[in-house]
XYZ file of C-alpha atoms in Angstrom:
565
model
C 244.518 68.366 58.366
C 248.067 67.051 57.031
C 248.017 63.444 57.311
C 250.325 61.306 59.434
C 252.235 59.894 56.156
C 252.637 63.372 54.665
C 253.462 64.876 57.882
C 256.932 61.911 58.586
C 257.493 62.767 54.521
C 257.064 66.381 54.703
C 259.576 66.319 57.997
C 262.091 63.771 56.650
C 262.665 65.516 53.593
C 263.305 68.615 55.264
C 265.894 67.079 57.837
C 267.235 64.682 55.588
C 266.710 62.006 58.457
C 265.671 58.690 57.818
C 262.923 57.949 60.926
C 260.561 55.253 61.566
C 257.727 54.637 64.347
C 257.113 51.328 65.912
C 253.667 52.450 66.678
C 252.214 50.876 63.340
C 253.470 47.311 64.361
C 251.764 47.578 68.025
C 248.309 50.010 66.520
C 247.898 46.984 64.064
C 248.031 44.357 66.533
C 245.968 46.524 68.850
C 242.963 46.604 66.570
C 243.269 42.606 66.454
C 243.273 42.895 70.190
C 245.539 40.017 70.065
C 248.906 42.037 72.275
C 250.946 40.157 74.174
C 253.484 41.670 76.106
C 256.397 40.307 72.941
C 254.506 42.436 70.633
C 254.528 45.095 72.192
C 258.679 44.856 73.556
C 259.536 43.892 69.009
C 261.690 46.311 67.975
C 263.735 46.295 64.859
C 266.870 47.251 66.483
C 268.553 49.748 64.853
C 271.713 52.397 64.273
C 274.280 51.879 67.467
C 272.543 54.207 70.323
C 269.862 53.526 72.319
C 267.963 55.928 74.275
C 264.795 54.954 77.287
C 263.166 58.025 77.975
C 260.651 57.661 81.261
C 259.056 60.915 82.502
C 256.015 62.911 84.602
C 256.183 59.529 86.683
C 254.421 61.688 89.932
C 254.863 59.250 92.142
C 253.114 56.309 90.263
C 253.987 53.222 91.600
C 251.183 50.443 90.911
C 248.834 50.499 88.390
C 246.303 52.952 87.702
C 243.958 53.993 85.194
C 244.844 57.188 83.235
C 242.389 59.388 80.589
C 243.931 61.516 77.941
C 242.464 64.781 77.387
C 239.492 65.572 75.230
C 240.505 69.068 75.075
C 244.114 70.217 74.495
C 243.968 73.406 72.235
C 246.932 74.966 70.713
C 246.791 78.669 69.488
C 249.191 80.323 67.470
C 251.392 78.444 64.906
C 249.878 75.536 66.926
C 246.933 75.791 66.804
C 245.585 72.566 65.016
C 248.985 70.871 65.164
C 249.999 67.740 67.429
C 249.969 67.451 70.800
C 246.727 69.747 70.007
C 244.630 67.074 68.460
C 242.327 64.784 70.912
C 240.000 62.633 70.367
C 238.564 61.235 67.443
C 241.111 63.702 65.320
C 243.516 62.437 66.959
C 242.793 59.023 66.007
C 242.412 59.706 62.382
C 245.459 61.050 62.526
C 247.386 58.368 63.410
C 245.167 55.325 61.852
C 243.987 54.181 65.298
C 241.065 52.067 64.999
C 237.822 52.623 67.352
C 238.364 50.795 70.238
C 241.343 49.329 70.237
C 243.918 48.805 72.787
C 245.875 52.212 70.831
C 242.600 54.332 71.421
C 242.165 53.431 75.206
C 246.108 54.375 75.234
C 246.278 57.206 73.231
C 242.775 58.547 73.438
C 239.402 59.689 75.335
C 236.776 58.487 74.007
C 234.629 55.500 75.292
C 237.296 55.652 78.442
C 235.348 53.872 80.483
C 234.057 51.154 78.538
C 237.630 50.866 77.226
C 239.113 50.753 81.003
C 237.129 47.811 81.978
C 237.993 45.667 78.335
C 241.626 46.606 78.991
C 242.577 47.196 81.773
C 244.654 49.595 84.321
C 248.200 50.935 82.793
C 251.297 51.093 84.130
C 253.498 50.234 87.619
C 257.252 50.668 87.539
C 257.457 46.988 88.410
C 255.968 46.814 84.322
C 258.136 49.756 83.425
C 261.403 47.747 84.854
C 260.181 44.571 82.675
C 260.300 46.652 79.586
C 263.411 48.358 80.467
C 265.552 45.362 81.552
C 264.014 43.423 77.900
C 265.519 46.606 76.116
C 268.704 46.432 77.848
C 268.445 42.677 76.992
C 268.683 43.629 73.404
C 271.164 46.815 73.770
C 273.100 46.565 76.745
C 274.450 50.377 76.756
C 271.324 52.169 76.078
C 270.703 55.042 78.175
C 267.919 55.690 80.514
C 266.762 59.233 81.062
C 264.288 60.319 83.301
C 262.566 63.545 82.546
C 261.256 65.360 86.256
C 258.386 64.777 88.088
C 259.231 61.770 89.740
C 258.992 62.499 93.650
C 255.837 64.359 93.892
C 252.427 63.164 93.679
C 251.548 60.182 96.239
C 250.792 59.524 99.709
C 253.985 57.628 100.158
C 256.140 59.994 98.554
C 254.970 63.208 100.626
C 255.019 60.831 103.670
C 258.628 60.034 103.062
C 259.514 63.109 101.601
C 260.487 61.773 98.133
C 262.476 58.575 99.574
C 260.607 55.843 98.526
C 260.544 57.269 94.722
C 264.181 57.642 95.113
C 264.865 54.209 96.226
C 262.540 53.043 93.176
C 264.483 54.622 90.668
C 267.810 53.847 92.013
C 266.727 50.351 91.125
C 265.550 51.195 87.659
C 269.163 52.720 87.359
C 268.701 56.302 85.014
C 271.766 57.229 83.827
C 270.234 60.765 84.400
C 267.225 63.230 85.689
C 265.909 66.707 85.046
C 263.439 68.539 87.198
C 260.139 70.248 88.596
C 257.868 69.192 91.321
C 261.051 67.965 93.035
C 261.875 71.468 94.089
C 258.782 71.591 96.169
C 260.084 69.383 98.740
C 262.588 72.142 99.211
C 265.698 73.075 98.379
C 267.387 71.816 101.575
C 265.432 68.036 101.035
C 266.856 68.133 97.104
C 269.440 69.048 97.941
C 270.327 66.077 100.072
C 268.252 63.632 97.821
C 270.041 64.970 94.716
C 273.669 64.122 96.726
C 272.454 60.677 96.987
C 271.766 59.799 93.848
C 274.115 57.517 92.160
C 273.735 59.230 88.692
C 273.842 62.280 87.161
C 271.303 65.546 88.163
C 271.073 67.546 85.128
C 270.217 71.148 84.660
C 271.833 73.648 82.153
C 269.167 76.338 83.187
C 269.517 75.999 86.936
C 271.081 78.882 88.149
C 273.025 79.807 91.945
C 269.813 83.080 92.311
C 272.442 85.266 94.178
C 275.822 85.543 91.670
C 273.750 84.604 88.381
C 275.718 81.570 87.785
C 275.536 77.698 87.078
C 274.879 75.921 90.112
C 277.887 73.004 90.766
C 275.044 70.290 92.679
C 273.090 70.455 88.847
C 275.434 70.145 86.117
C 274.542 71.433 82.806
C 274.884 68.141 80.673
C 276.862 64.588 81.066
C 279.131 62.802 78.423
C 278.245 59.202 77.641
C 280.165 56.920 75.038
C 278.036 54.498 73.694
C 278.100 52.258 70.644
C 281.439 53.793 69.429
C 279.555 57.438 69.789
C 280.138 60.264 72.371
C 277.025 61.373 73.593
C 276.041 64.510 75.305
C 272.689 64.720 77.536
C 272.242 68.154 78.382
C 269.040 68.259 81.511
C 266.763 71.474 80.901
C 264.424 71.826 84.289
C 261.491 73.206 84.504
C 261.713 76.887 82.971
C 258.961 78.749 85.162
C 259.802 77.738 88.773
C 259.073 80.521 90.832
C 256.240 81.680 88.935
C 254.098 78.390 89.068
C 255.451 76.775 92.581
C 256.225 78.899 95.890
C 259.760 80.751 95.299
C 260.207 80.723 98.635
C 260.761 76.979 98.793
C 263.645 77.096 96.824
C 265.285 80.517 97.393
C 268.372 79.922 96.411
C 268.002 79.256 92.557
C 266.637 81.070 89.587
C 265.854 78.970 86.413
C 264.234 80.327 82.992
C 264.554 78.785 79.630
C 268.176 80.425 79.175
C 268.577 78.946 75.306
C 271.527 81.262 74.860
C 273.197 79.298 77.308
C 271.515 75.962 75.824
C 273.538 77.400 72.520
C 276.903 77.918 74.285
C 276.464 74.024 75.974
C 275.296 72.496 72.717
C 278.712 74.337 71.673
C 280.479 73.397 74.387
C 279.996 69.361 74.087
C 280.225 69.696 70.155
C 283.955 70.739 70.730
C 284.739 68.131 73.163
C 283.394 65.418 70.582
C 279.771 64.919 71.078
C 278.446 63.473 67.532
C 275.128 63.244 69.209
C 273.412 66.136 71.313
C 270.120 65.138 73.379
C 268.406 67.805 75.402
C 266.333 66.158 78.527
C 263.912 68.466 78.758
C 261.198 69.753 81.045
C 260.008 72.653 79.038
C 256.584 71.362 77.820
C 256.069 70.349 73.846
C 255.718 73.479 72.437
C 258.182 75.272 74.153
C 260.680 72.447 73.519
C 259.190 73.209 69.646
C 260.464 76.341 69.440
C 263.481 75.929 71.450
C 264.522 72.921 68.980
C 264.209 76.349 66.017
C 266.016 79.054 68.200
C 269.249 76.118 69.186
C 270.771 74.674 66.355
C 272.608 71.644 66.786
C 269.902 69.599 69.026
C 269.450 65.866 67.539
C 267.034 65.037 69.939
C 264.454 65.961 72.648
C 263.161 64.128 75.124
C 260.527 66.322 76.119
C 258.643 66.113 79.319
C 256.256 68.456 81.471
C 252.700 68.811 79.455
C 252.378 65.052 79.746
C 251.798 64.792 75.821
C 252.035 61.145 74.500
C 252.454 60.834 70.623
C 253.412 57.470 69.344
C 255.408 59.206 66.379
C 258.529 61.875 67.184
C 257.603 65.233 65.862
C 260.367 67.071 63.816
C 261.309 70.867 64.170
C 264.084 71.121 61.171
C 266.629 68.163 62.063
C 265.562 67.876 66.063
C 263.145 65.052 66.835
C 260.665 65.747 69.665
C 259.424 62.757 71.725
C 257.175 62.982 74.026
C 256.531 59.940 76.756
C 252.977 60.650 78.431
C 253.117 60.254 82.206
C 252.052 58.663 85.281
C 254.254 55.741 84.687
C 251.590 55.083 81.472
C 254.395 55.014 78.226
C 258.357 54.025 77.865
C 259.664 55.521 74.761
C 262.424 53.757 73.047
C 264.530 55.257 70.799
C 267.194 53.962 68.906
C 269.690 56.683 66.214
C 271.955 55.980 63.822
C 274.886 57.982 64.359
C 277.615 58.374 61.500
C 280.487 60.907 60.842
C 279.526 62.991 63.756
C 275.783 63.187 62.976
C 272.590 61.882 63.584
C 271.445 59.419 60.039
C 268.304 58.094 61.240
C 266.351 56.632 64.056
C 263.698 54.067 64.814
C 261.240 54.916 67.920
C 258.570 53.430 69.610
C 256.168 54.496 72.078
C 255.760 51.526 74.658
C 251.879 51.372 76.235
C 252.462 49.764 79.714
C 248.992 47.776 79.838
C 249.617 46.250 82.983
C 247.384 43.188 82.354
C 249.897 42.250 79.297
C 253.329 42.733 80.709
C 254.303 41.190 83.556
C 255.974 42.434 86.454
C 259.023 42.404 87.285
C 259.272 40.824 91.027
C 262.537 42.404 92.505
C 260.711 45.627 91.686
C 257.686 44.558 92.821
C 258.903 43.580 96.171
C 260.904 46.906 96.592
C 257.941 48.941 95.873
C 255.417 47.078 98.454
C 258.500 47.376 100.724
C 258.119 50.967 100.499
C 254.430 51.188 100.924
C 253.778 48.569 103.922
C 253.977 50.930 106.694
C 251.091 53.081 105.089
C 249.065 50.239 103.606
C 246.366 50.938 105.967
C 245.826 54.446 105.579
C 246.304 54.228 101.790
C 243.555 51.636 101.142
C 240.758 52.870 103.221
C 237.729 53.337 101.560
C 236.288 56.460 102.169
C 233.766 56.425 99.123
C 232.391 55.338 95.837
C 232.274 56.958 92.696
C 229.801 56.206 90.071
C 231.008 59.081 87.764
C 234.317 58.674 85.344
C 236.576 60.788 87.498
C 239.542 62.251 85.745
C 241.732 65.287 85.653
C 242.923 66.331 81.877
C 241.239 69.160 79.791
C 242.016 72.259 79.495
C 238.957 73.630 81.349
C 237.755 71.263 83.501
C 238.255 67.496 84.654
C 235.437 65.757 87.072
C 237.893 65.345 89.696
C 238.695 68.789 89.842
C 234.783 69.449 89.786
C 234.617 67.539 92.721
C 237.364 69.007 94.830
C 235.594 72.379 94.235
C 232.558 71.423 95.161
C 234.399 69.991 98.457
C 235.624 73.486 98.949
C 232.226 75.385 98.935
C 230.600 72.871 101.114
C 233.193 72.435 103.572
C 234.563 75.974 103.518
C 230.872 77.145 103.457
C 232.575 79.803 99.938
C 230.505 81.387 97.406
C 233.180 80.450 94.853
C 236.237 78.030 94.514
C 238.800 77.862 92.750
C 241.319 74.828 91.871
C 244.967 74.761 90.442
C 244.740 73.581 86.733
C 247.522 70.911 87.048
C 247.799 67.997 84.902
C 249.074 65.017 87.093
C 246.553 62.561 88.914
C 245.224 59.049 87.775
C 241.525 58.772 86.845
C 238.896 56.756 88.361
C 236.350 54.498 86.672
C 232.434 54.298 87.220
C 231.648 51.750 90.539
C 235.384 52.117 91.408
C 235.588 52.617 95.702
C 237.346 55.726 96.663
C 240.550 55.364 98.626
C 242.406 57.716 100.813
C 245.302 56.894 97.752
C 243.025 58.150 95.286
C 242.560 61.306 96.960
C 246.259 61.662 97.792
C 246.832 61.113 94.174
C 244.782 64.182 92.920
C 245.894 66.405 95.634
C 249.310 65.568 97.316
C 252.006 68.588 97.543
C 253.549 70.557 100.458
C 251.664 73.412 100.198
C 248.110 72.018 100.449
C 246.572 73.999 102.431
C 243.170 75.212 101.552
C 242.318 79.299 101.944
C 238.968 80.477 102.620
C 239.137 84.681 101.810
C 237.717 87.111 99.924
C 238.004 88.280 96.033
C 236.235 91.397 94.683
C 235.062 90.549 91.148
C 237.811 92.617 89.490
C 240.268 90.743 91.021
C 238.603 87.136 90.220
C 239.233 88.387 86.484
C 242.377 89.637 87.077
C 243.728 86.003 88.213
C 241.245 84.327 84.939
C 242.871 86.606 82.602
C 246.271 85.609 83.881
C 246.147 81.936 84.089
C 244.507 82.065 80.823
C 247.555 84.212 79.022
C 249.854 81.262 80.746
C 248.207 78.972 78.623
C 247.090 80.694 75.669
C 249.889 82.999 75.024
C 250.950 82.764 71.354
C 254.232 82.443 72.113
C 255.064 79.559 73.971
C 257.991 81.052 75.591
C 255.204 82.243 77.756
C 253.155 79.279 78.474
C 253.719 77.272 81.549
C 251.793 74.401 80.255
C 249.154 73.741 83.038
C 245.413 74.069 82.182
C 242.998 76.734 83.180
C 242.657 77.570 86.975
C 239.272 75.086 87.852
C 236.237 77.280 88.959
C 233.300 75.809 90.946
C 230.154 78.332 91.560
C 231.562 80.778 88.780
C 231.119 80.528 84.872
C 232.502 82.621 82.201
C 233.541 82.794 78.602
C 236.904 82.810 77.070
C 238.087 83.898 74.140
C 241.409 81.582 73.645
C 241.877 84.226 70.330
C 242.297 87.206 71.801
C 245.232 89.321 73.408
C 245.818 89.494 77.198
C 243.641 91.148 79.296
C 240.521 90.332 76.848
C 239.736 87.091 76.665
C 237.759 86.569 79.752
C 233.688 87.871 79.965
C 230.227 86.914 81.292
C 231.485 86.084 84.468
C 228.795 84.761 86.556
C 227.529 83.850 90.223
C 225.925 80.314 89.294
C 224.244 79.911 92.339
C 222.488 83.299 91.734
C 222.469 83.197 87.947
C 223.683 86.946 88.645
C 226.793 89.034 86.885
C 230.177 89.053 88.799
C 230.372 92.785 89.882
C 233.306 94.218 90.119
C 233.399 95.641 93.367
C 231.610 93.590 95.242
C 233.887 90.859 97.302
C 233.160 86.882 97.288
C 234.051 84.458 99.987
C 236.393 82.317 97.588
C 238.222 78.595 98.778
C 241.012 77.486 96.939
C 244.122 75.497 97.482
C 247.610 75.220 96.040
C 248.909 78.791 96.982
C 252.107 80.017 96.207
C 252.031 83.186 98.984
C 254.354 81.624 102.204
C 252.358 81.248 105.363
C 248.694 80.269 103.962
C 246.741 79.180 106.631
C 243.862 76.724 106.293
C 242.911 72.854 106.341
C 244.818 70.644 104.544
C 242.990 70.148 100.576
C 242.966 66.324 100.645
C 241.477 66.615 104.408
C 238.616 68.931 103.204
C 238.103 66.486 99.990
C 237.975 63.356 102.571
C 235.149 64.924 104.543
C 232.942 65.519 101.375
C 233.054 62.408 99.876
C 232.510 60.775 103.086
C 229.104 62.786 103.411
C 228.746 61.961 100.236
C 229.355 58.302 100.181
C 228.525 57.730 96.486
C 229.816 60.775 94.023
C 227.690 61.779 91.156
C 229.537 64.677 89.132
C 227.310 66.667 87.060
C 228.413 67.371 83.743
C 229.851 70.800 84.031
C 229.101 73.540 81.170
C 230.020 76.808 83.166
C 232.989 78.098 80.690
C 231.948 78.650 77.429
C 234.949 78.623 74.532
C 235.382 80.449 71.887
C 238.042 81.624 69.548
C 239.061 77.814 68.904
């Protein structure tokens, strides 16, 4: 594996681009454990822009714990190759000492031990103290917020996005991109998105009926900063009406569209932009390849697949950086621009350990403001967990183990099946269960959970899809989710091979029997995209388990088997 040295020398000599990573300074101190929250703000400031990229937020507003993946495999040309390196890889990688305050951020391993030495992460009341101390040092910088900000929380499906709006009106982004926002309809966006006091971005959001760029998301914004014209072009979320209900949002068509990304990095160029950065809600590797197909990207912010690297990644003379989620990271990144191109750049990857930095308290007022009429529901206990509960992997998380278990007890199914989303805090061993915490893993407006029947050839049929969204070569093709979670059905996949092949042994694990084709299954699930799905709602059905429950226990869960890695 290339090293982290070779890899910024490798890249910098290609691009000619003098870059730097703060993440040494704060990694060192981390393995001290001495990190205060002035250690981890230092910053060398540098060049004459400033960029604050926040993204995936979904919904975050106090502090939670949050688990990397273990498992995030890449295939293709990137396979092997970061944000496709977990664990203790990972760590090598970056010269991240065993557990420090960088592996609990950054990392898996130990998760648990390392939650209760350090601590629960973020809160935008943190995030604003870290964003008003870099506007401290560089008044003009510009805040960007990548998509995925009002979904994911009790309070923000209860007010239908308000409160998160009202939040990050007082954070003050300069501008937005999208995803999950789209699922509160297009009617509700539409009259959020005329709200907002800055700009909506989306160069790839297109009017569905004439083919042509909507006028409520504009395709980029102009900013003058530090002597430089900047353009911010907003790329939403390619893949909308394939991985969220189309009929929500009727009225617009998206897709990556980088021959139109081509004509608007053209377009600002000749009205004076030295600097080009592409907001982006593409996922890593998509925004990898997009970064070789469009020339004249400096930078992207990329968002979506909830990566956090403390070091950019370079594609030719495009940095990549990617700002975790959940309200977890706030990346910083300052460029040197210089007869009408980008120099160099200095970044850092800010860890919001909400024990170190201290909150900010007009935020922190606003934000209980907009959770006091539902502080009763949201802190009810319902139950206790004495398993680490968490949602990342590309297989399976033991939250998602436990909302399929929930739907073949309380949906009385022979199988289950779970959306393989990536959003959702984790929860630590002796850690009481809260209606929040549920709401956390399960909140969208189209929650309702099915109870029908599969025949076994169609059961593969949806595996063998998922899987080609995820392990498609080309990521073009990848919507940058996980694997569809299974509970009562194991199988093996072959992450190697083609579509159509890489799912066998499928298996009734309640009868140790083969799947057979023709035979139907009673199957539960949640999260459809087909209008008019009738059932209970999925954080009502998850409520009654663990209430029966009282204390969960998650058994380790070895149903898929992996190969082709």
């Amino acid at each position: 594996m290339i090293s982290r040295r070779d890899f910024l020398q490798v890249g910098m000599a290609a691009s000619a681009i003098v870059g730097a990573s703060g993440f040494g300074n704060w990694a060192r101190l981390a393995a001290q454990q001495r990190l205060t929250q002035d250690q981890l703000l230092e910053f060398d400031t540098f060049g004459n822009v400033s960029l604050i990229h926040v993204t995936d937020i979904h919904a975050q507003l106090k502090p939670i714990y949050f688990r990397e993946p273990s498992i995030n495999l890449g295939v293709g040309d990137n396979k092997g190759a970061v944000p496709h390196v977990t664990g203790a890889d990972f760590r090598r990688l970056y010269g991240i000492e065993d557990g420090s305050p960088s592996h609990y951020a950054l990392s898996s391993g130990d998760f648990a031990a390392l939650a209760d030495m350090y601590g629960r992460v973020g809160g935008l009341d943190r995030v604003a103290t870290v964003i008003k101390a870099i506007r401290a040092d560089r008044p003009d910088a510009i805040l960007l917020d990548g998509g995925d900000t009002w979904h994911g929380s009790y309070t923000c499906y209860q007010t239908q996005g308000q409160d998160m709006v009202n939040v990050m009106n007082a954070l003050a982004p300069d501008a937005m991109t999208f995803h999950w926002e789209f699922t509160l309809g297009s009617d509700r966006v539409a009259e959020l998105v005329e709200s907002l006091p800055f700009a909506a971005l989306g160069q790839n959001i297109f009017d569905a009926e004439w083919d042509e760029p909507t006028e409520l998301f504009p395709p980029y914004k102009m900013f003058e900063r530090g002597g430089t014209k900047i353009a911010v072009i907003g790329q939403a979320f390619p893949y909308m009406p394939i991985a969220n209900p189309r009929w929500m949002f009727p009225e617009y068509s998206f897709g990556i569209r980088d021959e139109n990304m081509q004509e608007m990095v053209d377009e600002v160029r000749g009205l004076g932009a030295e600097c080009v950065v592409v907001l982006s809600h593409n996922g890593f590797d998509v925004d990898k390849k997009m970064a070789t197909v469009v020339s004249g990207i400096d930078v992207i912010l990329s968002g979506h697949t909830h990566d956090a690297l403390p070091e950019p990644a370079l594609a030719g003379e495009t940095i990549i950086v990617p700002s975790g989620s959940n309200g977890k990271f706030v990346s910083r990144v300052d460029l040197d621009i210089r007869d009408g191109r980008m120099m160099g750049f200095k970044h850092k990857l800010i860890p919001i350990f909400s024990d170190v930095i201290e909150p900010d308290a007009e935020m922190a007022a606003l934000i209980d403001e907009q959770r006091a009429p539902y502080e009763a529901e949201l802190s009810e206990v319902i139950g206790k967990t004495d398993s680490l509960l968490y949602r990342r992997g590309n297989f399976n998380g033991t939250w998602d183990d436990l909302i399929c278990d929930a739907l073949l007890s309380e949906r009385e199914a022979e199988i289950a099946l779970s959306p393989g989303v990536r959003w959702g805090p984790s929860l630590v061993p002796g850690q009481d269960i809260t209606r929040e915490d549920i709401w956390n893993v399960t909140s969208m407006t189209y929650g309702e959970a099915y109870r029908t029947e599969m025949t076994g050839e169609f059961l593969k049929v949806v595996l063998e899809d998922v899987a080609d969204n995820i392990f498609n070569p080309d990521p073009y093709y990848q919507q940058g989710g996980d694997m569809v979670r299974t509970g009562g059905l194991g199988y093996r996949i072959d992450v190697s091979k083609p579509q159509g092949e890489r799912i066998s042994n499928m298996t009734l694990l309640k009868t140790g029997e083969p799947i057979d084709p023709a035979r139907s299954y009673v199957v539960a699930g949640w999260a459809s995209v087909n209008e008019g799905t009738e059932g209970p709602q999925i954080w009502d059905v998850v409520e009654s388990h663990i209430r029966k429950m009282g204390t969960v226990t998650v058994q380790p869960n070895n149903s898929v088997e992996v190969t082709g890695v």
